[in-house]
Short mmCIF file of C-alpha atoms in Angstrom, two decimals:
data_model
loop_
_atom_site.label_atom_id
_atom_site.label_comp_id
_atom_site.label_asym_id
_atom_site.label_seq_id
_atom_site.Cartn_x
_atom_site.Cartn_y
_atom_site.Cartn_z
CA MET A 15 -4.86 -12.14 6.99
CA ILE A 16 -5.86 -13.38 10.47
CA ALA A 17 -3.24 -16.01 11.20
CA THR A 18 -4.97 -19.91 11.12
CA THR A 19 -3.45 -22.43 13.50
CA SER A 20 -2.02 -24.29 10.09
CA ARG A 21 0.11 -20.54 9.21
CA PRO A 22 2.74 -19.07 11.31
CA ALA A 23 2.65 -15.43 13.17
CA GLY A 24 3.41 -12.91 10.08
CA CYS A 25 1.89 -14.75 7.24
CA LEU A 26 -0.45 -13.59 4.77
CA ASP A 27 -3.74 -15.25 4.63
CA LEU A 28 -5.20 -13.72 0.91
CA PRO A 29 -8.51 -16.27 1.42
CA ALA A 30 -8.90 -14.82 4.93
CA LEU A 31 -8.63 -11.36 4.07
CA LEU A 32 -11.13 -11.89 1.12
CA ALA A 33 -13.79 -13.34 3.98
CA ARG A 34 -13.46 -10.44 5.76
CA PRO A 35 -17.12 -7.94 6.51
CA TYR A 36 -14.64 -5.17 6.06
CA PRO A 37 -11.17 -4.33 4.50
CA ALA A 38 -8.38 -4.98 6.62
CA VAL A 39 -6.01 -1.82 7.08
CA MET A 40 -2.30 -1.69 6.46
CA GLY A 41 -0.62 0.68 8.87
CA VAL A 42 1.82 3.20 6.77
CA LEU A 43 5.20 3.26 8.65
CA ASN A 44 7.53 5.38 6.56
CA ILE A 45 11.21 5.11 7.77
CA THR A 46 12.18 8.34 5.61
CA PRO A 47 13.22 12.05 6.02
CA ASP A 48 11.26 12.98 3.48
CA SER A 49 7.72 11.58 3.11
CA PHE A 50 4.96 14.16 1.82
CA SER A 51 2.98 13.03 5.38
CA ASP A 52 5.34 12.55 8.02
CA GLY A 53 8.64 12.83 6.83
CA GLY A 54 11.68 12.39 9.45
CA ALA A 55 9.25 11.11 11.76
CA PHE A 56 10.15 7.92 12.31
CA ILE A 57 13.58 7.67 11.05
CA ALA A 58 14.87 6.94 14.10
CA PRO A 59 14.82 3.22 14.70
CA GLU A 60 13.22 3.47 18.56
CA SER A 61 10.85 5.85 16.99
CA ALA A 62 10.09 4.13 14.21
CA LEU A 63 9.48 0.64 16.44
CA ALA A 64 7.52 2.70 18.91
CA GLN A 65 5.14 3.54 15.64
CA ALA A 66 4.98 -0.07 14.99
CA ARG A 67 3.67 -1.40 18.06
CA ARG A 68 0.78 1.67 17.99
CA LEU A 69 -0.04 0.89 14.66
CA VAL A 70 -0.94 -2.80 15.74
CA ALA A 71 -2.06 -1.88 18.90
CA GLU A 72 -4.45 0.29 16.75
CA GLY A 73 -5.95 -2.43 14.75
CA ALA A 74 -3.72 -2.68 11.89
CA ASP A 75 -4.03 -5.49 10.01
CA ILE A 76 -0.42 -5.63 8.57
CA ILE A 77 2.55 -3.03 8.55
CA ASP A 78 3.71 -1.44 5.56
CA ILE A 79 7.42 -0.33 6.14
CA GLY A 80 9.16 1.71 3.54
CA ALA A 81 12.47 3.27 3.75
CA GLU A 82 12.28 5.02 0.29
CA SER A 83 9.97 7.98 0.07
CA THR A 84 8.00 7.76 -3.59
CA ARG A 85 5.96 10.91 -2.89
CA PRO A 86 3.35 10.78 -4.97
CA TYR A 87 3.35 14.75 -6.66
CA GLY A 88 6.60 14.77 -7.15
CA GLY A 89 10.19 15.71 -5.25
CA SER A 90 11.01 12.73 -3.69
CA GLN A 91 14.60 12.17 -3.67
CA PRO A 92 15.74 8.29 -4.51
CA VAL A 93 18.32 6.11 -2.82
CA THR A 94 20.15 3.72 -3.16
CA ALA A 95 19.35 0.41 -2.26
CA GLU A 96 22.37 0.46 0.09
CA GLU A 97 20.11 3.54 2.30
CA GLU A 98 17.58 1.65 1.98
CA LEU A 99 19.19 -0.95 3.61
CA ARG A 100 20.84 1.57 6.16
CA ARG A 101 17.33 2.65 7.25
CA LEU A 102 15.74 -0.35 7.56
CA GLU A 103 18.28 -2.71 9.04
CA PRO A 104 18.11 -1.43 12.78
CA VAL A 105 14.02 -1.66 12.83
CA LEU A 106 12.64 -4.71 10.03
CA SER A 107 13.43 -7.80 12.25
CA ASP A 108 11.70 -6.33 15.39
CA VAL A 109 8.49 -5.29 13.29
CA VAL A 110 8.49 -8.26 11.78
CA ALA A 111 8.28 -9.99 15.57
CA LEU A 112 5.63 -7.86 16.36
CA GLY A 113 3.56 -10.97 14.52
CA ILE A 114 1.52 -9.31 12.28
CA PRO A 115 2.44 -8.91 8.44
CA VAL A 116 4.70 -7.18 7.18
CA SER A 117 5.06 -5.51 3.73
CA ILE A 118 8.33 -4.52 2.16
CA ASP A 119 7.35 -1.32 -0.02
CA SER A 120 10.47 -0.60 -2.14
CA MET A 121 10.91 -0.81 -5.99
CA LYS A 122 14.20 -2.47 -5.61
CA PRO A 123 14.49 -5.95 -5.98
CA ALA A 124 17.53 -6.10 -3.77
CA VAL A 125 15.70 -4.53 -1.13
CA ALA A 126 13.12 -6.55 -1.55
CA ALA A 127 14.71 -10.19 -1.36
CA TRP A 128 16.88 -8.43 2.17
CA ALA A 129 13.42 -8.09 3.58
CA LEU A 130 11.90 -11.20 2.42
CA ASP A 131 15.10 -13.11 3.83
CA ARG A 132 13.80 -11.45 7.36
CA GLY A 133 10.24 -12.15 7.52
CA ALA A 134 8.68 -9.49 5.76
CA ALA A 135 5.69 -11.48 3.84
CA ILE A 136 4.67 -9.14 1.49
CA ALA A 137 6.06 -7.12 -1.49
CA ASN A 138 4.46 -3.63 -2.21
CA ASP A 139 5.92 -2.14 -5.80
CA VAL A 140 4.62 0.95 -6.95
CA TRP A 141 5.68 0.75 -10.21
CA GLY A 142 3.95 -2.55 -10.80
CA LEU A 143 6.68 -5.08 -11.14
CA GLN A 144 7.26 -2.88 -14.50
CA ARG A 145 10.22 -0.58 -13.63
CA ASP A 146 12.62 -3.63 -12.50
CA PRO A 147 12.33 -7.05 -14.44
CA ALA A 148 14.04 -8.24 -11.55
CA MET A 149 11.25 -7.89 -9.35
CA ALA A 150 8.90 -9.95 -10.96
CA ARG A 151 11.06 -12.80 -11.10
CA LEU A 152 11.95 -12.28 -7.28
CA ILE A 153 8.29 -12.94 -6.36
CA GLY A 154 7.67 -15.67 -8.46
CA GLU A 155 10.94 -17.58 -7.45
CA ARG A 156 9.71 -16.77 -3.74
CA ASN A 157 5.89 -17.10 -4.11
CA VAL A 158 4.60 -14.34 -1.64
CA PRO A 159 1.59 -12.18 -2.02
CA VAL A 160 2.58 -8.68 -4.55
CA VAL A 161 0.54 -5.83 -4.05
CA VAL A 162 0.58 -4.01 -7.62
CA MET A 163 0.41 -0.51 -7.94
CA HIS A 164 -0.65 1.89 -11.23
CA ASN A 165 1.81 4.61 -11.81
CA ARG A 166 2.43 6.88 -14.38
CA ASP A 167 5.69 8.93 -14.92
CA SER A 168 3.63 12.24 -15.37
CA VAL A 169 0.30 13.61 -14.75
CA ASP A 170 -1.67 13.55 -18.20
CA PRO A 171 -5.13 15.30 -17.25
CA GLY A 172 -6.41 14.38 -21.13
CA ILE A 173 -6.56 10.48 -20.62
CA ASP A 174 -9.36 8.41 -19.50
CA ILE A 175 -7.49 7.54 -16.49
CA MET A 176 -9.79 4.21 -16.11
CA ALA A 177 -8.51 2.68 -18.99
CA ASP A 178 -4.96 3.97 -18.46
CA ILE A 179 -5.37 2.06 -14.80
CA ALA A 180 -6.86 -1.31 -16.46
CA ALA A 181 -3.96 -1.27 -19.45
CA PHE A 182 -1.27 -0.88 -16.72
CA PHE A 183 -2.51 -3.56 -14.58
CA SER A 184 -2.94 -6.21 -17.88
CA ARG A 185 0.63 -5.35 -18.93
CA SER A 186 1.54 -6.01 -14.97
CA LEU A 187 -0.87 -9.70 -15.10
CA ALA A 188 1.51 -10.51 -18.18
CA ILE A 189 4.66 -9.59 -16.73
CA ALA A 190 3.83 -11.94 -13.44
CA ALA A 191 2.60 -14.82 -15.39
CA ASP A 192 5.29 -14.59 -17.37
CA ALA A 193 7.78 -14.67 -14.19
CA GLY A 194 5.67 -17.44 -12.08
CA VAL A 195 3.62 -15.46 -9.82
CA PRO A 196 0.48 -17.42 -8.85
CA ARG A 197 -1.89 -14.81 -9.83
CA GLU A 198 -3.82 -15.68 -6.46
CA ARG A 199 -0.99 -13.74 -5.24
CA ILE A 200 -1.99 -10.30 -6.69
CA VAL A 201 -3.12 -7.32 -4.96
CA LEU A 202 -3.98 -4.02 -7.22
CA ASP A 203 -3.57 -0.90 -5.92
CA PRO A 204 -5.33 2.06 -8.19
CA GLY A 205 -1.89 4.56 -7.15
CA ILE A 206 -4.47 7.17 -5.49
CA GLY A 207 -2.58 10.23 -5.95
CA PHE A 208 0.39 8.66 -8.07
CA GLY A 209 0.85 10.19 -11.99
CA LYS A 210 -2.82 11.60 -11.58
CA THR A 211 -4.91 15.14 -11.04
CA PRO A 212 -6.79 15.50 -7.91
CA ASP A 213 -9.86 14.94 -10.49
CA GLN A 214 -8.44 11.12 -11.66
CA SER A 215 -7.79 10.47 -8.16
CA MET A 216 -11.19 10.90 -7.23
CA THR A 217 -12.57 9.19 -10.10
CA ALA A 218 -10.14 6.41 -9.83
CA LEU A 219 -12.34 5.89 -5.85
CA ALA A 220 -15.61 6.22 -7.98
CA ARG A 221 -15.26 3.52 -10.23
CA LEU A 222 -13.05 1.46 -8.44
CA GLY A 223 -15.59 -1.48 -8.79
CA GLU A 224 -14.71 -1.35 -12.49
CA LEU A 225 -11.32 -2.94 -11.20
CA LYS A 226 -13.38 -5.59 -10.18
CA SER A 227 -13.36 -7.06 -13.67
CA PHE A 228 -9.64 -8.43 -12.62
CA GLY A 229 -10.79 -10.67 -9.85
CA LEU A 230 -8.45 -9.88 -7.88
CA PRO A 231 -8.57 -8.38 -4.30
CA ILE A 232 -7.74 -4.52 -4.29
CA LEU A 233 -5.97 -2.41 -1.89
CA VAL A 234 -6.17 1.66 -2.07
CA GLY A 235 -4.12 4.28 -0.18
CA ALA A 236 -5.71 7.74 -0.03
CA SER A 237 -4.67 8.46 3.01
CA ARG A 238 -3.64 11.57 3.13
CA LYS A 239 -3.67 12.22 -0.05
CA ARG A 240 -3.55 15.69 -1.67
CA PHE A 241 -6.82 15.29 -3.68
CA ILE A 242 -8.45 16.35 -0.36
CA SER A 243 -6.86 19.48 -0.12
CA SER A 244 -8.57 20.22 -3.79
CA VAL A 245 -11.61 19.63 -2.16
CA ALA A 246 -10.87 21.13 1.43
CA PRO A 247 -7.72 23.10 1.46
CA SER A 248 -5.50 21.44 4.38
CA GLU A 249 -2.45 19.99 4.90
CA PRO A 250 -1.35 16.36 5.07
CA GLN A 251 -1.59 16.07 9.25
CA GLN A 252 -5.26 18.08 8.80
CA ARG A 253 -6.51 15.46 6.09
CA LEU A 254 -8.07 12.55 8.79
CA GLY A 255 -11.79 13.40 7.57
CA GLY A 256 -11.35 13.47 4.09
CA SER A 257 -9.24 10.35 4.19
CA ILE A 258 -11.82 8.21 6.20
CA ALA A 259 -14.49 9.83 3.67
CA ALA A 260 -12.29 8.33 0.07
CA HIS A 261 -12.00 4.85 2.27
CA LEU A 262 -15.19 4.31 3.18
CA ILE A 263 -16.11 5.27 -0.55
CA ALA A 264 -13.39 3.04 -1.34
CA ALA A 265 -14.32 0.03 1.22
CA GLN A 266 -17.92 0.36 -0.31
CA ASN A 267 -16.76 -0.24 -4.01
CA GLY A 268 -15.18 -3.12 -2.71
CA ALA A 269 -11.46 -2.79 -1.79
CA ASN A 270 -10.10 -5.68 0.33
CA VAL A 271 -7.28 -3.62 1.87
CA ILE A 272 -7.06 -0.16 2.90
CA ARG A 273 -3.73 1.29 3.70
CA ALA A 274 -3.39 4.30 6.22
CA HIS A 275 -1.83 6.31 8.32
CA ASP A 276 -4.78 7.29 11.18
CA VAL A 277 -5.09 3.70 11.96
CA ALA A 278 -7.38 3.49 15.06
CA GLU A 279 -9.92 6.02 13.32
CA THR A 280 -10.10 4.10 9.78
CA VAL A 281 -10.08 0.75 11.49
CA GLN A 282 -13.04 2.00 13.96
CA ALA A 283 -15.12 3.99 10.83
CA LEU A 284 -14.56 0.44 8.48
CA ARG A 285 -15.53 -1.94 11.40
CA VAL A 286 -18.70 0.69 12.08
CA ALA A 287 -19.72 1.31 8.49
CA ALA A 288 -19.88 -2.53 8.06
CA ALA A 289 -22.00 -3.24 11.00
CA ILE A 290 -24.85 -0.55 9.71
CA GLU A 291 -24.74 -2.22 6.13
CA GLU A 292 -24.93 -5.31 7.83
CA LYS A 293 -28.97 -3.67 9.29
CA ARG A 294 -29.99 -3.48 5.80
#
């Protein structure tokens, strides 16, 4: 994650990420009018760039930029690739120029390719390479890191969610292998809140360590998710405490990257927790 002298600024160094004593933090930048957590706040290019600068100043190691809301609880409004690009075009290059790795959060290969051409270093696919076959081919051709997230079309309270996540990842890894994606370029994300009941999301966090059996880095994005409100009723902007609690547990259970809206507070919590653990 931290650029070395042999790597250009903005390049993701996964081995360095894994060597850190605490998880890296991926700051969320939603250029959408309908995100569940901050819909419309950064849709204007100047607001988006100001937020990106803020995320960097607060200690983000990666900026995850997305121009289509995936709203994990349903109700998202699909947009065309052209609309995603219209939202990204006035912002992406300036965000890349800030010098830290940029992740393009899109399920559309055309959007991911466009962003990678303009300096994005990571692809973040909320359908784990299983929605569009062209996504895996693109990642294999570009040889860039990819976040493979677990997702479901619908919630099923009766399933064993950990078994479902493991089976999903096995399918994704087979797709990646067939497309020539190096295994060492893959990061797994259990998709907290996506296609899951609040109880299943908490189960995935509690049993996150089981996913280490894949031998790959794990990213967790529990920030402001609805499961927090199932324990302590609250609106998304009021879930900082719950987000930090979830992310500290994720770190204890092996998460290598934490995706968060509240970067400064998350960085502080992770670093303090790691410093305390060192005293054991």
